Amino acid sequence: MLAHAHRAPHAALRVSSSTVGTRGRRGGGSPHDTRCSSRQPASIPRQRQRQRPSPYTTPAAAMVVTSAPATATSLPPLRMVALDLDGTLLRPDSTLSERTVRTLQELHSQGTMVCVASGRPAPTVRRFARQLNIGPLPTVCFNGACAMLLNDGGNPAADANEKGAEELGSGRGQDEVWFAQTLDMGVVSAVLAVAAELDLPVQYCLPDKSLTSPVGPNQTALVAFFDNLVGPEGHSVKAPSLAPLPPLAPPPVAAADDTNAAPEWPGPLPPPLKLIVITGSQSRADEVAVHARRTLSSDTCHVIAAEVHVEFLAPNVNKASGLAHVCGALGLSLDEVVAFGDANNDVEMLTACGMSYAMPNGRKAALAAASRKCRFDNSEDGVAVELEALMADGAFGDLGRALPETGPKASVEMPAR
């Protein structure tokens, strides 16, 4: 297959934090100039300045697919594609199209790295990694709270037959965690209090599973609705309680048949990578996010209004910061990355990367942050269309090297599953 036609042997790469910076946006300026913390200081001279316009810095409206390829005097070639999943790469039915898979396999075979940057937990990314079938997959998950190398993307048979995949020697092994950032437990208590006030359930996201403790029929129904959206790999595990601290007073002793009795506190859970308050709709998510920001200051957590939920992460954690850790592990600069996204949680990534595309049906903030807009949405292979045009323009450079087999470990281990 194309995915393996030109793969180089695995070789360890040095971590080079100096390469994780931005050297200007491709495709024109933007009023949004936010960058992740790894940005180069303004006093450092820009390197490899272009002497003439690059054929792939033309604004989207004027882009001509048949323009001349990039030259040595252009901006550095793109070396990585960073892809949001839901609403961007995935079709409305949450599947990958054959054209999308084929395009990404061709890019990979030519030496361009493919990275998933999603709010999803790692377990729900695995099936897409296997379908791409391009080997270890650099991944930003939990909306930037974890950056890792997903190591089981090499054998699609693993979905149907775990034992058979192991016997075939699929190469599936321990994930390589480059970075993980958990929430402060004081913030956890505050978020749980906000959710309880609004009668909304919370999903408590750990590296290997997500816990919920719904109270009453409304919260139970919302959890079931959310589980159905994320798929079987992301289904919540019911827990007696998510509270970091025991209740001030012990719950009253209840009769054996009393199903409404308060659950016994099971003890402290590990700090979560993020918390999700499930709202059931985008409009409600926007309202809850506004309320949460009034209650919780921005220096305690990062609040994101998503499609049917609100996410709470550690301060300054977002897809751009997670992608910066991926680039640091692989010796790349964010200026060598083209990113695709559609939602509020993609804004920082779309702003920070050298080139970025927003989906035409995306949120206003994403469209304002990106340097370009896709001509087609995710129901019409919008990402594949733009990547094919960039390949025709000669925008991508060949890395000539493979992903590392080993690398620096974070304190949080991501289980194989």
Tab-separated table of C-alpha atoms in Angstrom:
chain	number	residue	atom	x	y	z
A	1	MET	CA	0.000	0.000	0.000
A	2	LEU	CA	1.021	3.609	-0.375
A	3	ALA	CA	1.342	3.872	3.374
A	4	HIS	CA	4.393	1.630	3.357
A	5	ALA	CA	5.860	2.274	-0.072
A	6	HIS	CA	8.668	4.584	1.044
A	7	ARG	CA	8.866	4.174	4.787
A	8	ALA	CA	12.330	4.622	6.230
A	9	PRO	CA	13.630	2.492	9.113
A	10	HIS	CA	12.731	3.738	12.558
A	11	ALA	CA	15.376	6.007	14.033
A	12	ALA	CA	15.463	7.943	17.274
A	13	LEU	CA	15.136	11.696	16.956
A	14	ARG	CA	16.524	14.198	19.402
A	15	VAL	CA	14.084	16.427	21.241
A	16	SER	CA	14.809	19.973	20.166
A	17	SER	CA	12.698	22.515	22.007
A	18	SER	CA	14.332	25.320	20.055
A	19	THR	CA	12.564	24.146	16.918
A	20	VAL	CA	9.127	24.623	18.434
A	21	GLY	CA	8.369	28.171	17.404
A	22	THR	CA	6.582	30.228	14.822
A	23	ARG	CA	8.231	32.247	12.102
A	24	GLY	CA	5.186	33.946	10.647
A	25	ARG	CA	1.901	32.820	9.171
A	26	ARG	CA	1.545	31.590	5.611
A	27	GLY	CA	-1.216	32.940	3.467
A	28	GLY	CA	-1.336	36.514	4.746
A	29	GLY	CA	-1.714	38.190	8.105
A	30	SER	CA	-4.479	37.766	10.637
A	31	PRO	CA	-5.894	40.007	13.337
A	32	HIS	CA	-5.502	37.023	15.663
A	33	ASP	CA	-1.878	36.978	16.727
A	34	THR	CA	-2.048	34.638	19.707
A	35	ARG	CA	0.742	32.065	19.809
A	36	CYS	CA	1.583	29.234	22.158
A	37	SER	CA	4.205	29.743	24.849
A	38	SER	CA	6.980	28.249	22.698
A	39	ARG	CA	6.958	31.213	20.311
A	40	GLN	CA	10.335	32.704	19.484
A	41	PRO	CA	11.018	36.123	21.048
A	42	ALA	CA	10.641	39.055	18.683
A	43	SER	CA	14.307	39.919	19.114
A	44	ILE	CA	15.461	36.697	17.444
A	45	PRO	CA	16.060	37.302	13.719
A	46	ARG	CA	13.791	35.334	11.429
A	47	GLN	CA	15.634	32.635	9.528
A	48	ARG	CA	15.299	31.544	5.912
A	49	GLN	CA	13.367	34.641	4.842
A	50	ARG	CA	11.642	34.182	1.512
A	51	GLN	CA	12.987	36.290	-1.360
A	52	ARG	CA	9.793	36.093	-3.390
A	53	PRO	CA	6.196	35.059	-2.688
A	54	SER	CA	5.571	31.355	-2.237
A	55	PRO	CA	3.004	29.782	-4.553
A	56	TYR	CA	1.217	28.428	-1.488
A	57	THR	CA	0.876	31.739	0.362
A	58	THR	CA	-1.841	32.963	-2.013
A	59	PRO	CA	-5.136	33.768	-0.241
A	60	ALA	CA	-7.680	30.962	-0.553
A	61	ALA	CA	-10.001	32.913	-2.836
A	62	ALA	CA	-7.241	33.424	-5.400
A	63	MET	CA	-5.510	30.033	-5.081
A	64	VAL	CA	-4.678	28.361	-8.402
A	65	VAL	CA	-3.973	24.647	-8.066
A	66	THR	CA	-1.759	24.612	-11.157
A	67	SER	CA	0.645	27.286	-9.885
A	68	ALA	CA	4.405	26.663	-9.927
A	69	PRO	CA	5.917	24.575	-7.113
A	70	ALA	CA	7.650	26.113	-4.103
A	71	THR	CA	11.329	26.955	-4.466
A	72	ALA	CA	14.307	27.008	-2.134
A	73	THR	CA	13.780	30.727	-1.565
A	74	SER	CA	10.184	30.216	-0.367
A	75	LEU	CA	9.060	29.661	3.185
A	76	PRO	CA	10.250	26.321	4.622
A	77	PRO	CA	8.242	23.423	3.193
A	78	LEU	CA	5.396	21.991	5.217
A	79	ARG	CA	6.444	18.826	7.036
A	80	MET	CA	3.392	17.952	9.122
A	81	VAL	CA	-0.397	17.975	8.798
A	82	ALA	CA	-2.335	18.511	12.063
A	83	LEU	CA	-5.934	17.373	11.795
A	84	ASP	CA	-8.965	17.870	13.989
A	85	LEU	CA	-11.331	14.915	13.745
A	86	ASP	CA	-14.981	15.714	14.461
A	87	GLY	CA	-16.434	18.233	12.036
A	88	THR	CA	-13.177	18.394	10.062
A	89	LEU	CA	-11.558	15.144	8.945
A	90	LEU	CA	-14.475	12.847	9.797
A	91	ARG	CA	-17.660	12.830	7.775
A	92	PRO	CA	-20.935	13.736	9.537
A	93	ASP	CA	-21.419	10.037	10.343
A	94	SER	CA	-18.013	10.017	12.151
A	95	THR	CA	-16.230	7.924	9.520
A	96	LEU	CA	-13.199	8.449	7.279
A	97	SER	CA	-13.838	8.500	3.547
A	98	GLU	CA	-11.746	6.390	1.175
A	99	ARG	CA	-10.466	9.559	-0.492
A	100	THR	CA	-9.315	11.006	2.820
A	101	VAL	CA	-7.498	7.800	3.777
A	102	ARG	CA	-5.873	7.562	0.348
A	103	THR	CA	-4.705	11.195	0.442
A	104	LEU	CA	-3.183	10.911	3.917
A	105	GLN	CA	-1.450	7.646	3.010
A	106	GLU	CA	0.055	9.321	-0.056
A	107	LEU	CA	1.274	12.260	2.030
A	108	HIS	CA	2.830	9.888	4.552
A	109	SER	CA	4.529	7.837	1.836
A	110	GLN	CA	6.166	11.049	0.575
A	111	GLY	CA	7.620	11.836	4.013
A	112	THR	CA	5.050	14.210	5.505
A	113	MET	CA	4.019	13.490	9.079
A	114	VAL	CA	0.323	13.107	9.858
A	115	CYS	CA	-0.819	14.196	13.332
A	116	VAL	CA	-4.294	13.990	14.839
A	117	ALA	CA	-5.218	16.916	17.115
A	118	SER	CA	-8.507	16.165	18.823
A	119	GLY	CA	-10.482	16.756	21.959
A	120	ARG	CA	-11.150	13.018	22.018
A	121	PRO	CA	-9.414	10.706	24.511
A	122	ALA	CA	-6.757	8.420	23.073
A	123	PRO	CA	-8.883	5.223	23.085
A	124	THR	CA	-11.389	6.782	20.666
A	125	VAL	CA	-8.621	7.778	18.218
A	126	ARG	CA	-7.251	4.251	17.830
A	127	ARG	CA	-9.758	2.966	15.289
A	128	PHE	CA	-9.015	5.891	12.983
A	129	ALA	CA	-5.276	5.314	13.403
A	130	ARG	CA	-5.766	1.688	12.355
A	131	GLN	CA	-7.868	2.690	9.370
A	132	LEU	CA	-5.157	5.116	8.200
A	133	ASN	CA	-2.664	2.238	8.533
A	134	ILE	CA	0.436	4.445	8.430
A	135	GLY	CA	2.122	3.171	11.577
A	136	PRO	CA	2.738	5.138	14.808
A	137	LEU	CA	0.585	8.242	14.834
A	138	PRO	CA	1.618	11.507	16.568
A	139	THR	CA	-1.482	12.532	18.490
A	140	VAL	CA	-2.708	15.507	20.479
A	141	CYS	CA	-5.653	14.298	22.537
A	142	PHE	CA	-7.816	15.611	25.370
A	143	ASN	CA	-7.694	19.028	23.636
A	144	GLY	CA	-3.977	19.416	24.293
A	145	ALA	CA	-3.753	17.947	27.787
A	146	CYS	CA	-1.781	15.012	26.357
A	147	ALA	CA	0.713	14.749	23.478
A	148	MET	CA	1.761	11.251	22.528
A	149	LEU	CA	2.772	8.711	19.909
A	150	LEU	CA	-0.105	6.297	19.376
A	151	ASN	CA	1.613	2.996	18.685
A	152	ASP	CA	-1.141	0.709	17.469
A	153	GLY	CA	-1.965	2.254	14.116
A	154	GLY	CA	-0.201	-0.393	12.070
A	155	ASN	CA	-2.719	-3.230	11.821
A	156	PRO	CA	-6.434	-2.782	11.106
A	157	ALA	CA	-7.024	-6.400	12.159
A	158	ALA	CA	-6.657	-5.292	15.764
A	159	ASP	CA	-10.206	-3.932	15.668
A	160	ALA	CA	-11.672	-7.315	14.744
A	161	ASN	CA	-9.236	-9.702	16.391
A	162	GLU	CA	-6.941	-8.472	19.155
A	163	LYS	CA	-5.333	-11.893	19.619
A	164	GLY	CA	-4.819	-12.371	15.902
A	165	ALA	CA	-3.220	-8.953	15.600
A	166	GLU	CA	-0.740	-9.827	18.332
A	167	GLU	CA	0.126	-13.114	16.627
A	168	LEU	CA	0.776	-11.246	13.380
A	169	GLY	CA	3.291	-9.023	15.144
A	170	SER	CA	1.425	-5.799	14.444
A	171	GLY	CA	3.955	-3.657	16.285
A	172	ARG	CA	1.279	-2.482	18.671
A	173	GLY	CA	2.821	-1.654	22.004
A	174	GLN	CA	3.007	0.863	24.794
A	175	ASP	CA	2.090	4.391	23.740
A	176	GLU	CA	4.856	6.996	23.964
A	177	VAL	CA	3.641	9.884	26.138
A	178	TRP	CA	5.524	13.113	25.481
A	179	PHE	CA	3.437	15.431	27.671
A	180	ALA	CA	0.475	15.239	30.045
A	181	GLN	CA	-1.116	17.998	32.134
A	182	THR	CA	-3.810	17.322	34.722
A	183	LEU	CA	-6.289	19.649	36.431
A	184	ASP	CA	-5.802	20.985	39.942
A	185	MET	CA	-8.106	19.173	42.357
A	186	GLY	CA	-9.394	22.465	43.749
A	187	VAL	CA	-10.597	23.328	40.245
A	188	VAL	CA	-12.183	19.880	40.014
A	189	SER	CA	-14.250	20.626	43.113
A	190	ALA	CA	-15.322	23.999	41.698
A	191	VAL	CA	-16.385	22.527	38.350
A	192	LEU	CA	-18.352	19.755	40.057
A	193	ALA	CA	-20.136	22.413	42.105
A	194	VAL	CA	-21.071	24.403	38.974
A	195	ALA	CA	-22.390	21.249	37.287
A	196	ALA	CA	-24.428	20.269	40.350
A	197	GLU	CA	-25.947	23.757	40.500
A	198	LEU	CA	-27.071	23.415	36.861
A	199	ASP	CA	-28.152	19.747	37.206
A	200	LEU	CA	-25.702	18.620	34.502
A	201	PRO	CA	-23.528	15.478	34.496
A	202	VAL	CA	-19.727	15.541	34.466
A	203	GLN	CA	-17.357	13.233	32.611
A	204	TYR	CA	-14.088	12.768	34.515
A	205	CYS	CA	-11.388	12.051	31.912
A	206	LEU	CA	-8.465	9.822	32.913
A	207	PRO	CA	-5.827	8.547	30.453
A	208	ASP	CA	-7.471	5.160	29.943
A	209	LYS	CA	-11.147	5.780	30.728
A	210	SER	CA	-13.792	8.383	31.509
A	211	LEU	CA	-15.898	8.231	34.661
A	212	THR	CA	-19.373	9.621	35.314
A	213	SER	CA	-21.651	9.679	38.332
A	214	PRO	CA	-25.033	10.916	37.065
A	215	VAL	CA	-27.736	11.868	39.552
A	216	GLY	CA	-31.364	11.582	38.480
A	217	PRO	CA	-33.028	10.869	35.125
A	218	ASN	CA	-31.933	14.110	33.395
A	219	GLN	CA	-28.230	13.528	33.995
A	220	THR	CA	-28.510	9.826	33.167
A	221	ALA	CA	-30.151	10.625	29.822
A	222	LEU	CA	-27.468	13.196	28.952
A	223	VAL	CA	-24.670	10.710	29.703
A	224	ALA	CA	-26.327	8.087	27.460
A	225	PHE	CA	-26.713	10.702	24.705
A	226	PHE	CA	-23.038	11.682	24.938
A	227	ASP	CA	-21.799	8.075	25.033
A	228	ASN	CA	-23.720	7.376	21.846
A	229	LEU	CA	-21.964	10.287	20.124
A	230	VAL	CA	-18.386	9.354	21.048
A	231	GLY	CA	-18.678	5.659	20.200
A	232	PRO	CA	-18.116	2.475	22.207
A	233	GLU	CA	-14.427	3.149	22.929
A	234	GLY	CA	-15.338	6.331	24.795
A	235	HIS	CA	-18.303	5.102	26.810
A	236	SER	CA	-18.341	6.326	30.392
A	237	VAL	CA	-17.682	4.063	33.332
A	238	LYS	CA	-20.130	4.656	36.172
A	239	ALA	CA	-18.504	5.639	39.472
A	240	PRO	CA	-20.095	6.045	42.907
A	241	SER	CA	-18.770	9.592	43.179
A	242	LEU	CA	-16.378	11.992	41.434
A	243	ALA	CA	-15.849	14.174	44.498
A	244	PRO	CA	-12.181	14.804	45.397
A	245	LEU	CA	-13.105	15.129	49.098
A	246	PRO	CA	-15.506	13.165	51.303
A	247	PRO	CA	-18.839	14.804	52.232
A	248	LEU	CA	-18.829	16.977	55.363
A	249	ALA	CA	-21.296	14.619	57.026
A	250	PRO	CA	-21.629	10.893	56.395
A	251	PRO	CA	-24.708	9.926	54.370
A	252	PRO	CA	-27.610	8.576	56.409
A	253	VAL	CA	-27.940	4.835	56.667
A	254	ALA	CA	-30.549	3.733	54.128
A	255	ALA	CA	-32.644	0.642	53.796
A	256	ALA	CA	-31.292	-2.045	51.514
A	257	ASP	CA	-33.963	-1.332	48.890
A	258	ASP	CA	-33.523	2.484	48.924
A	259	THR	CA	-32.195	3.279	45.413
A	260	ASN	CA	-32.159	7.038	46.106
A	261	ALA	CA	-29.618	6.815	48.919
A	262	ALA	CA	-26.474	8.941	48.515
A	263	PRO	CA	-23.514	6.813	47.310
A	264	GLU	CA	-20.661	6.153	49.679
A	265	TRP	CA	-17.552	8.220	48.872
A	266	PRO	CA	-15.045	5.744	47.356
A	267	GLY	CA	-11.906	7.782	48.050
A	268	PRO	CA	-9.907	10.255	45.938
A	269	LEU	CA	-9.524	9.699	42.208
A	270	PRO	CA	-6.352	10.567	40.286
A	271	PRO	CA	-6.356	14.135	38.892
A	272	PRO	CA	-8.163	14.245	35.527
A	273	LEU	CA	-6.662	15.419	32.244
A	274	LYS	CA	-9.888	17.344	31.704
A	275	LEU	CA	-13.495	17.547	32.843
A	276	ILE	CA	-16.527	17.608	30.548
A	277	VAL	CA	-19.889	19.054	31.553
A	278	ILE	CA	-22.472	17.520	29.209
A	279	THR	CA	-25.127	20.016	28.103
A	280	GLY	CA	-26.872	18.241	25.197
A	281	SER	CA	-26.779	21.180	22.773
A	282	GLN	CA	-24.403	23.826	21.454
A	283	SER	CA	-26.548	26.747	22.593
A	284	ARG	CA	-26.681	25.360	26.133
A	285	ALA	CA	-22.924	24.749	26.026
A	286	ASP	CA	-22.344	28.404	25.144
A	287	GLU	CA	-24.530	29.496	28.082
A	288	VAL	CA	-22.833	27.167	30.546
A	289	ALA	CA	-19.382	28.300	29.390
A	290	VAL	CA	-20.287	31.939	30.046
A	291	HIS	CA	-21.579	31.020	33.507
A	292	ALA	CA	-18.459	28.953	34.265
A	293	ARG	CA	-16.100	31.756	33.248
A	294	ARG	CA	-17.872	34.073	35.683
A	295	THR	CA	-17.398	31.514	38.448
A	296	LEU	CA	-13.865	30.302	37.641
A	297	SER	CA	-11.069	32.744	36.808
A	298	SER	CA	-9.010	32.181	33.651
A	299	ASP	CA	-5.847	31.619	35.688
A	300	THR	CA	-7.369	28.488	37.255
A	301	CYS	CA	-8.659	26.708	34.143
A	302	HIS	CA	-9.285	26.969	30.404
A	303	VAL	CA	-12.993	26.756	29.513
A	304	ILE	CA	-14.067	25.658	26.010
A	305	ALA	CA	-17.649	25.650	24.709
A	306	ALA	CA	-17.930	22.635	22.372
A	307	GLU	CA	-20.745	21.104	20.322
A	308	VAL	CA	-22.844	19.528	23.083
A	309	HIS	CA	-20.625	20.019	26.116
A	310	VAL	CA	-18.196	22.314	27.922
A	311	GLU	CA	-14.600	21.291	28.590
A	312	PHE	CA	-12.361	22.352	31.470
A	313	LEU	CA	-8.569	22.065	31.118
A	314	ALA	CA	-5.541	23.379	32.977
A	315	PRO	CA	-4.651	27.026	32.207
A	316	ASN	CA	-2.886	27.570	28.861
A	317	VAL	CA	-3.613	24.003	27.766
A	318	ASN	CA	-5.011	23.822	24.247
A	319	LYS	CA	-4.319	22.094	20.948
A	320	ALA	CA	-1.541	24.556	20.084
A	321	SER	CA	0.354	23.834	23.301
A	322	GLY	CA	-0.084	20.088	22.778
A	323	LEU	CA	1.066	20.353	19.171
A	324	ALA	CA	4.121	22.319	20.302
A	325	HIS	CA	5.105	19.326	22.462
A	326	VAL	CA	4.661	16.995	19.482
A	327	CYS	CA	6.863	19.257	17.358
A	328	GLY	CA	9.465	19.412	20.112
A	329	ALA	CA	9.630	15.613	20.280
A	330	LEU	CA	9.989	15.314	16.497
A	331	GLY	CA	12.365	18.208	15.850
A	332	LEU	CA	9.885	20.375	13.935
A	333	SER	CA	8.679	23.963	14.090
A	334	LEU	CA	5.020	24.947	14.238
A	335	ASP	CA	5.752	27.031	11.132
A	336	GLU	CA	6.236	23.742	9.262
A	337	VAL	CA	2.718	22.556	10.133
A	338	VAL	CA	-0.541	23.021	8.240
A	339	ALA	CA	-3.557	22.651	10.538
A	340	PHE	CA	-7.232	21.966	9.834
A	341	GLY	CA	-10.100	22.624	12.257
A	342	ASP	CA	-13.656	23.844	12.629
A	343	ALA	CA	-14.443	24.696	16.241
A	344	ASN	CA	-13.615	26.893	19.223
A	345	ASN	CA	-11.124	24.354	20.542
A	346	ASP	CA	-9.141	24.652	17.279
A	347	VAL	CA	-8.610	28.436	17.448
A	348	GLU	CA	-5.198	28.439	19.144
A	349	MET	CA	-3.869	25.727	16.818
A	350	LEU	CA	-5.179	27.468	13.694
A	351	THR	CA	-3.514	30.693	14.843
A	352	ALA	CA	-0.175	29.167	15.836
A	353	CYS	CA	0.625	27.030	12.789
A	354	GLY	CA	2.432	28.228	9.664
A	355	MET	CA	-0.658	27.573	7.533
A	356	SER	CA	-4.197	26.782	8.629
A	357	TYR	CA	-7.592	25.999	7.154
A	358	ALA	CA	-11.030	26.326	8.759
A	359	MET	CA	-13.996	24.351	7.506
A	360	PRO	CA	-16.529	26.555	5.682
A	361	ASN	CA	-19.273	25.510	8.114
A	362	GLY	CA	-17.073	26.015	11.192
A	363	ARG	CA	-17.524	28.312	14.171
A	364	LYS	CA	-16.911	32.032	13.615
A	365	ALA	CA	-13.864	32.050	15.893
A	366	ALA	CA	-12.234	29.228	13.895
A	367	LEU	CA	-12.915	30.951	10.574
A	368	ALA	CA	-11.392	34.178	11.913
A	369	ALA	CA	-8.309	32.407	13.298
A	370	ALA	CA	-7.404	30.417	10.156
A	371	SER	CA	-5.344	31.836	7.320
A	372	ARG	CA	-7.539	30.035	4.749
A	373	LYS	CA	-10.983	28.496	4.373
A	374	CYS	CA	-11.615	25.074	2.872
A	375	ARG	CA	-13.680	25.153	-0.289
A	376	PHE	CA	-15.726	22.125	0.772
A	377	ASP	CA	-16.929	20.903	4.166
A	378	ASN	CA	-16.359	17.538	5.853
A	379	SER	CA	-19.256	15.920	4.000
A	380	GLU	CA	-17.439	16.582	0.693
A	381	ASP	CA	-13.856	15.581	1.616
A	382	GLY	CA	-12.882	19.203	2.223
A	383	VAL	CA	-9.562	18.376	3.888
A	384	ALA	CA	-8.521	15.914	1.178
A	385	VAL	CA	-9.312	18.467	-1.543
A	386	GLU	CA	-7.003	21.087	0.001
A	387	LEU	CA	-4.202	18.605	0.746
A	388	GLU	CA	-4.266	17.371	-2.842
A	389	ALA	CA	-3.994	20.984	-4.043
A	390	LEU	CA	-1.057	21.636	-1.694
A	391	MET	CA	0.710	18.504	-2.947
A	392	ALA	CA	0.196	19.699	-6.514
A	393	ASP	CA	1.748	23.037	-5.509
A	394	GLY	CA	4.837	21.313	-4.055
A	395	ALA	CA	4.108	22.662	-0.575
A	396	PHE	CA	5.355	19.600	1.327
A	397	GLY	CA	8.964	18.654	1.990
A	398	ASP	CA	10.338	15.141	2.526
A	399	LEU	CA	11.555	14.591	6.087
A	400	GLY	CA	13.655	11.621	5.049
A	401	ARG	CA	13.336	10.099	8.501
A	402	ALA	CA	10.935	7.956	10.504
A	403	LEU	CA	9.217	8.439	13.816
A	404	PRO	CA	11.262	7.557	16.896
A	405	GLU	CA	10.774	4.181	18.509
A	406	THR	CA	11.427	5.599	21.958
A	407	GLY	CA	11.350	9.029	23.484
A	408	PRO	CA	10.977	10.985	26.728
A	409	LYS	CA	8.282	9.672	29.018
A	410	ALA	CA	5.693	11.763	30.807
A	411	SER	CA	4.515	10.936	34.300
A	412	VAL	CA	1.174	9.642	32.996
A	413	GLU	CA	1.300	6.322	31.131
A	414	MET	CA	-1.304	5.693	28.422
A	415	PRO	CA	-2.275	2.006	28.472
A	416	ALA	CA	-2.512	0.056	25.224
A	417	ARG	CA	-6.211	-0.283	26.097
